[in-house]
PDB file of C-alpha atoms in Angstrom:
ATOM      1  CA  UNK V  25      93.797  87.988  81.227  1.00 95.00           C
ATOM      2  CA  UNK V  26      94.765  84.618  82.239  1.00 97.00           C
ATOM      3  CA  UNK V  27      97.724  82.423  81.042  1.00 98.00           C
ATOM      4  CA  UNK V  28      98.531  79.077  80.683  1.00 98.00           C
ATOM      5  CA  UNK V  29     102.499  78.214  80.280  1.00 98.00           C
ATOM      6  CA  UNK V  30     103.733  74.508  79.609  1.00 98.00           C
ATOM      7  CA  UNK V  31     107.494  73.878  80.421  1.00 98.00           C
ATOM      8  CA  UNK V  32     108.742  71.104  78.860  1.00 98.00           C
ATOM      9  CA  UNK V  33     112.056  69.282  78.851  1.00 98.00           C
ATOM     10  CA  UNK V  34     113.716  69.655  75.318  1.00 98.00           C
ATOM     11  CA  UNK V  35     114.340  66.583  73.129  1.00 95.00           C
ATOM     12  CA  UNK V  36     117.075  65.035  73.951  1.00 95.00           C
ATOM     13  CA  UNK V  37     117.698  66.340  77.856  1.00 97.00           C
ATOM     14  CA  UNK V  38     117.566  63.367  80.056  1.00 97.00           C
ATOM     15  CA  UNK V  39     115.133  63.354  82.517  1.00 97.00           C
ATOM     16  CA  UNK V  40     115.765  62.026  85.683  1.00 97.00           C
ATOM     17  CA  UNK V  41     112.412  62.612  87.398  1.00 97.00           C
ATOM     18  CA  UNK V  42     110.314  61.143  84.338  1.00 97.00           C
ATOM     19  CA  UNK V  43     112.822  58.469  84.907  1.00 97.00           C
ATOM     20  CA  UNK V  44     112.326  57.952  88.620  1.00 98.00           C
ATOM     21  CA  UNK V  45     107.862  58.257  88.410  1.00 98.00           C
ATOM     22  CA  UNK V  46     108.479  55.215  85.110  1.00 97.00           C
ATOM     23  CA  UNK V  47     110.395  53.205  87.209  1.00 97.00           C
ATOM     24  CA  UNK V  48     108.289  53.848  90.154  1.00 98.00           C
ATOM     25  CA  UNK V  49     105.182  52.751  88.099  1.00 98.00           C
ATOM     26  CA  UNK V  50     106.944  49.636  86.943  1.00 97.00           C
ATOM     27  CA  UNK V  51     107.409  49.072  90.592  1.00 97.00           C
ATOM     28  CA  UNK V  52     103.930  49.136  91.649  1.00 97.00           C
ATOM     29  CA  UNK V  53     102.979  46.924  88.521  1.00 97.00           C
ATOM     30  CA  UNK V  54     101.701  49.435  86.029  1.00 96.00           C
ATOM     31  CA  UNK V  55     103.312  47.559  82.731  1.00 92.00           C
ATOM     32  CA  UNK V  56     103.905  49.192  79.243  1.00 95.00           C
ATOM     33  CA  UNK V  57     104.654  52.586  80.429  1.00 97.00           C
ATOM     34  CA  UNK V  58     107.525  54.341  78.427  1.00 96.00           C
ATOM     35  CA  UNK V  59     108.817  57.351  77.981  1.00 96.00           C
ATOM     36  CA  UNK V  60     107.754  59.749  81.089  1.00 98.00           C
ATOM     37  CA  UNK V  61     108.448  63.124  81.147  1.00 97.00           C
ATOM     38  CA  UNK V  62     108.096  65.473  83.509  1.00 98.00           C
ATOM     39  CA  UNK V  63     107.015  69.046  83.263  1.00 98.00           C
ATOM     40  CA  UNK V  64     106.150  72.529  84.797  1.00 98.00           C
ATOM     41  CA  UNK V  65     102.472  73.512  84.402  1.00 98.00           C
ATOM     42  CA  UNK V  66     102.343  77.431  85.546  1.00 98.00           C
ATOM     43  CA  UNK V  67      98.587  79.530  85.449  1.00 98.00           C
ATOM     44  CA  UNK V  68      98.670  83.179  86.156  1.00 98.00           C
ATOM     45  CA  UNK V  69      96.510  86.071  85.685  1.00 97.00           C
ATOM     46  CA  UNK V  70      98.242  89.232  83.966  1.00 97.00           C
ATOM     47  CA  UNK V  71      96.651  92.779  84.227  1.00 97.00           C
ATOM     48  CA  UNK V  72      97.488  93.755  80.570  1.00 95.00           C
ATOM     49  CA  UNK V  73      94.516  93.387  78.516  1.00 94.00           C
ATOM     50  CA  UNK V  74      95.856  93.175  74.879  1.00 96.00           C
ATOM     51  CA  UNK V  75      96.341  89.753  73.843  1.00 96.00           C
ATOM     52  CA  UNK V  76      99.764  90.151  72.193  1.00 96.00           C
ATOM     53  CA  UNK V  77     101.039  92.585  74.473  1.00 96.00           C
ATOM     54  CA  UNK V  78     100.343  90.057  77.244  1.00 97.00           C
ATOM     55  CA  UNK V  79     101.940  87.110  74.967  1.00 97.00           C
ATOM     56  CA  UNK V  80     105.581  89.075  74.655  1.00 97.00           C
ATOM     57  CA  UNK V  81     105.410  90.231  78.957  1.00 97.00           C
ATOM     58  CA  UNK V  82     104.973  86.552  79.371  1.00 98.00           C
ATOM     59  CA  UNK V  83     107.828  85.458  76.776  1.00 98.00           C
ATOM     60  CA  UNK V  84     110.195  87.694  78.606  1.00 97.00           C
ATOM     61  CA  UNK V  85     109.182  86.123  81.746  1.00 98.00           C
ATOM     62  CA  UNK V  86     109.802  82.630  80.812  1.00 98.00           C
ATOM     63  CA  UNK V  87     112.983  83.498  79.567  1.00 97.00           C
ATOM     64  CA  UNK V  88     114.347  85.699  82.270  1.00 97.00           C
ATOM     65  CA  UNK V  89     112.628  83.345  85.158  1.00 97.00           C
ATOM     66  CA  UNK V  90     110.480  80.426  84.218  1.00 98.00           C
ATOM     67  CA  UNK V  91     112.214  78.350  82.023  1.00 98.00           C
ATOM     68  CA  UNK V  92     115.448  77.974  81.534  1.00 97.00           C
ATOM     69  CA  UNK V  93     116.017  78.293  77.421  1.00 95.00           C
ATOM     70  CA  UNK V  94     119.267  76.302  77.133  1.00 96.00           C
ATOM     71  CA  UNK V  95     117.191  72.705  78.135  1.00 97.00           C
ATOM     72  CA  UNK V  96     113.765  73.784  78.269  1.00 98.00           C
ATOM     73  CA  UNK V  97     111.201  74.063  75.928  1.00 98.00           C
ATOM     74  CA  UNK V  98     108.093  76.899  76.846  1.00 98.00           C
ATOM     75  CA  UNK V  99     104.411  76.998  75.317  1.00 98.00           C
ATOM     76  CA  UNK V 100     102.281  80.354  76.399  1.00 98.00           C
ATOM     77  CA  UNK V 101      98.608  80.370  75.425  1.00 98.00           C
ATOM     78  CA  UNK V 102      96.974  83.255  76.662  1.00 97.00           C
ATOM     79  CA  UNK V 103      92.990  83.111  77.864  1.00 95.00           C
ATOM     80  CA  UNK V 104      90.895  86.122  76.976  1.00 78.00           C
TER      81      UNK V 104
ATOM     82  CA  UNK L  11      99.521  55.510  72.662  1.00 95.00           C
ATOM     83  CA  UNK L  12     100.409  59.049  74.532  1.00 97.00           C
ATOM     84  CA  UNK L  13      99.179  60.661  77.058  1.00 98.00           C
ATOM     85  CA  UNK L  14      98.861  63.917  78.880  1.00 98.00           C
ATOM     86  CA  UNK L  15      98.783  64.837  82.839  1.00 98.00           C
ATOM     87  CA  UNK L  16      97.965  67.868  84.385  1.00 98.00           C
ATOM     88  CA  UNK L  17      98.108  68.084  87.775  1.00 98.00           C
ATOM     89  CA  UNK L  18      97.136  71.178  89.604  1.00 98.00           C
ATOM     90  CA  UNK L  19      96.555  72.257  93.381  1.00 98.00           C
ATOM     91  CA  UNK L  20      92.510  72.692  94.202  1.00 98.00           C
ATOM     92  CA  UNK L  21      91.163  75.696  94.250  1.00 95.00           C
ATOM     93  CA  UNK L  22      91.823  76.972  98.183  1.00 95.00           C
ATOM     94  CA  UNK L  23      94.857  75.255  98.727  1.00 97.00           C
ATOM     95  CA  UNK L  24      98.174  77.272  99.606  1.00 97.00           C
ATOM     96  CA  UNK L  25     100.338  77.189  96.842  1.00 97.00           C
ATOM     97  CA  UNK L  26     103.720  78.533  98.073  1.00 97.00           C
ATOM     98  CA  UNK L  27     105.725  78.015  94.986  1.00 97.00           C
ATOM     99  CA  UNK L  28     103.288  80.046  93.124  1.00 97.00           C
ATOM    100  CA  UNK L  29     103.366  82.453  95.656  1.00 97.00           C
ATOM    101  CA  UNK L  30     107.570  82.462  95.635  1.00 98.00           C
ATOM    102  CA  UNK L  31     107.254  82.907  91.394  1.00 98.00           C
ATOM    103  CA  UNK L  32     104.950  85.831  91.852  1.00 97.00           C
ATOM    104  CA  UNK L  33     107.175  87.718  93.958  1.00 97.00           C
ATOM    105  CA  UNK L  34     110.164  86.924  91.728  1.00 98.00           C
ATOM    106  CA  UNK L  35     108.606  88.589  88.923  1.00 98.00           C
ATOM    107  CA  UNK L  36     107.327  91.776  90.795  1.00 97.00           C
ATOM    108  CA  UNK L  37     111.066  91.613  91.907  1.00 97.00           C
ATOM    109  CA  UNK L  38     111.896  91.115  88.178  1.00 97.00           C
ATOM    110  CA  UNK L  39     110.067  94.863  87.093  1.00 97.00           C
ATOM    111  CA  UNK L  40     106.840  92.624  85.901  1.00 96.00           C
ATOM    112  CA  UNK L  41     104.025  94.378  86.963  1.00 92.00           C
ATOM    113  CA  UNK L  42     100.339  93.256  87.516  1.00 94.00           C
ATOM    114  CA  UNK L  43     101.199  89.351  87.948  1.00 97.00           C
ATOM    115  CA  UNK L  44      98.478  87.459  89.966  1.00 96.00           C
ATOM    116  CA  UNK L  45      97.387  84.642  91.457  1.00 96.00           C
ATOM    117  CA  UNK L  46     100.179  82.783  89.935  1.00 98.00           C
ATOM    118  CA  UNK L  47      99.592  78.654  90.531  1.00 97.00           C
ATOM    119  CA  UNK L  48     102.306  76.177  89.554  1.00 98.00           C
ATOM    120  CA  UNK L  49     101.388  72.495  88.843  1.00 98.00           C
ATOM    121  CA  UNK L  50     102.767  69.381  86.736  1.00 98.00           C
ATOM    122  CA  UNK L  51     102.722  68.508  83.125  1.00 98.00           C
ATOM    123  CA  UNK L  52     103.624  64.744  82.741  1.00 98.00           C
ATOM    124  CA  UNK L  53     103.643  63.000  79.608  1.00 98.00           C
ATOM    125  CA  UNK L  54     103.952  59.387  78.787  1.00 98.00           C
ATOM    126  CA  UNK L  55     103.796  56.579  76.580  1.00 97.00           C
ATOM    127  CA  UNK L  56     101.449  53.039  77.129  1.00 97.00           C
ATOM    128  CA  UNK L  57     101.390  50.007  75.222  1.00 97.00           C
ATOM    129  CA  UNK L  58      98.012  50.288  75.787  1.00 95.00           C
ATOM    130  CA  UNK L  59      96.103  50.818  72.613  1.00 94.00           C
ATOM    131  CA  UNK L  60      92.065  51.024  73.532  1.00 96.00           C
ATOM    132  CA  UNK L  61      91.750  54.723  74.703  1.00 96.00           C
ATOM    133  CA  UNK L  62      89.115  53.896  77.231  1.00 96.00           C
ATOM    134  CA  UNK L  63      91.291  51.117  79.137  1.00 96.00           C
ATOM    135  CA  UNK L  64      94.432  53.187  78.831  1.00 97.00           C
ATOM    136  CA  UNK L  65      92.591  56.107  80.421  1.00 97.00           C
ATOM    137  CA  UNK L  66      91.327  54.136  83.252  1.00 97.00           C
ATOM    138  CA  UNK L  67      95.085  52.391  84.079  1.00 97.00           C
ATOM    139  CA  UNK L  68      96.538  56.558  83.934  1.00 98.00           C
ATOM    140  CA  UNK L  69      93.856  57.455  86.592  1.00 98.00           C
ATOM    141  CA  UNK L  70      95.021  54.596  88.776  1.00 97.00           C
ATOM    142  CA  UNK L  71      98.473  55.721  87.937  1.00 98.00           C
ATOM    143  CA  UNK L  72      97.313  59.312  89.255  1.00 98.00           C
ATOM    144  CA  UNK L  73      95.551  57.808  92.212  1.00 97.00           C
ATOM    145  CA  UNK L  74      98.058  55.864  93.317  1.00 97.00           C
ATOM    146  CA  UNK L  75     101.170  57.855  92.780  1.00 97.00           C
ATOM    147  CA  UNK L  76     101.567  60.787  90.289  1.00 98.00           C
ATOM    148  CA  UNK L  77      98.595  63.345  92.003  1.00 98.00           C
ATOM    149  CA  UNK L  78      97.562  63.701  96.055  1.00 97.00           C
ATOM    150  CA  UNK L  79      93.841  63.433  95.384  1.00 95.00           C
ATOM    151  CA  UNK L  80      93.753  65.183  98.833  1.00 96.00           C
ATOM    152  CA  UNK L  81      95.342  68.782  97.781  1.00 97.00           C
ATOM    153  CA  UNK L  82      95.097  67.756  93.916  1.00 98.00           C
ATOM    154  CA  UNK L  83      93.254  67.680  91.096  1.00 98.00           C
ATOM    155  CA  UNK L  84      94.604  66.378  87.845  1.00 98.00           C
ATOM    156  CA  UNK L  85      93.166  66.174  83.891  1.00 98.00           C
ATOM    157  CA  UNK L  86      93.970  63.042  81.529  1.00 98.00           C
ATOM    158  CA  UNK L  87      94.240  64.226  78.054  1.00 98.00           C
ATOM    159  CA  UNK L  88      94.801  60.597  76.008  1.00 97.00           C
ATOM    160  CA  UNK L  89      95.839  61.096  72.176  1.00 95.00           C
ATOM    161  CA  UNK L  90      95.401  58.379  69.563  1.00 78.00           C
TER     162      UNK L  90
END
């Protein structure tokens, strides 16, 4: 089945590169643009075929080597 | 209003990040991983408030800085 993952910058965290791409915007006269965040956006394709069994490989995955769970925040939506 | 940015690699195009987080998870005891594809997740906030003109400035955005329309593809999700 296929995956979909969203890693996202928790609340709070500062984030430079959102940061840099807003101020870069500003600079090349896009006005009214606030709050940019930046992300990690990961497909894959995982041989299990059980939906839930699938959901809890790809948990342990994001927390032993996708995201980092002290600043990041991970959303897994698995494709049938 | 918000916005959402996906930006992913075309289909065909070398991904070697993807590539490097595949063979960290085989090297993690994850079995049956594939065709794993990293891209960006950007989210931001315009003043904008018509949906159809703040859509149209974000693809400029994309086309002028946030994707490589060459090797890239991205997705505008706007939310009210």
């Amino acid at each position: 089945m296929k995956a979909k993952i969203h890693i996202t910058l928790k609340t709070g965290v500062l984030d430079p590169q959102g940061k840099a791409i807003e101020g870069a915007l500003t600079g090349l006269g896009f006005a009214g643009v606030e709050n940019v965040r930046q992300g990690k956006f990961i497909e894959l394709e995982i041989t299990e075929s059980d939906p839930d069994k699938a959901r809890t490989q790809i948990e342990e995955m994001c927390k032993k080597l996708l995201a980092n769970p002290v600043m990041e925040n991970y959303e897994i939506e698995v494709i049938g």
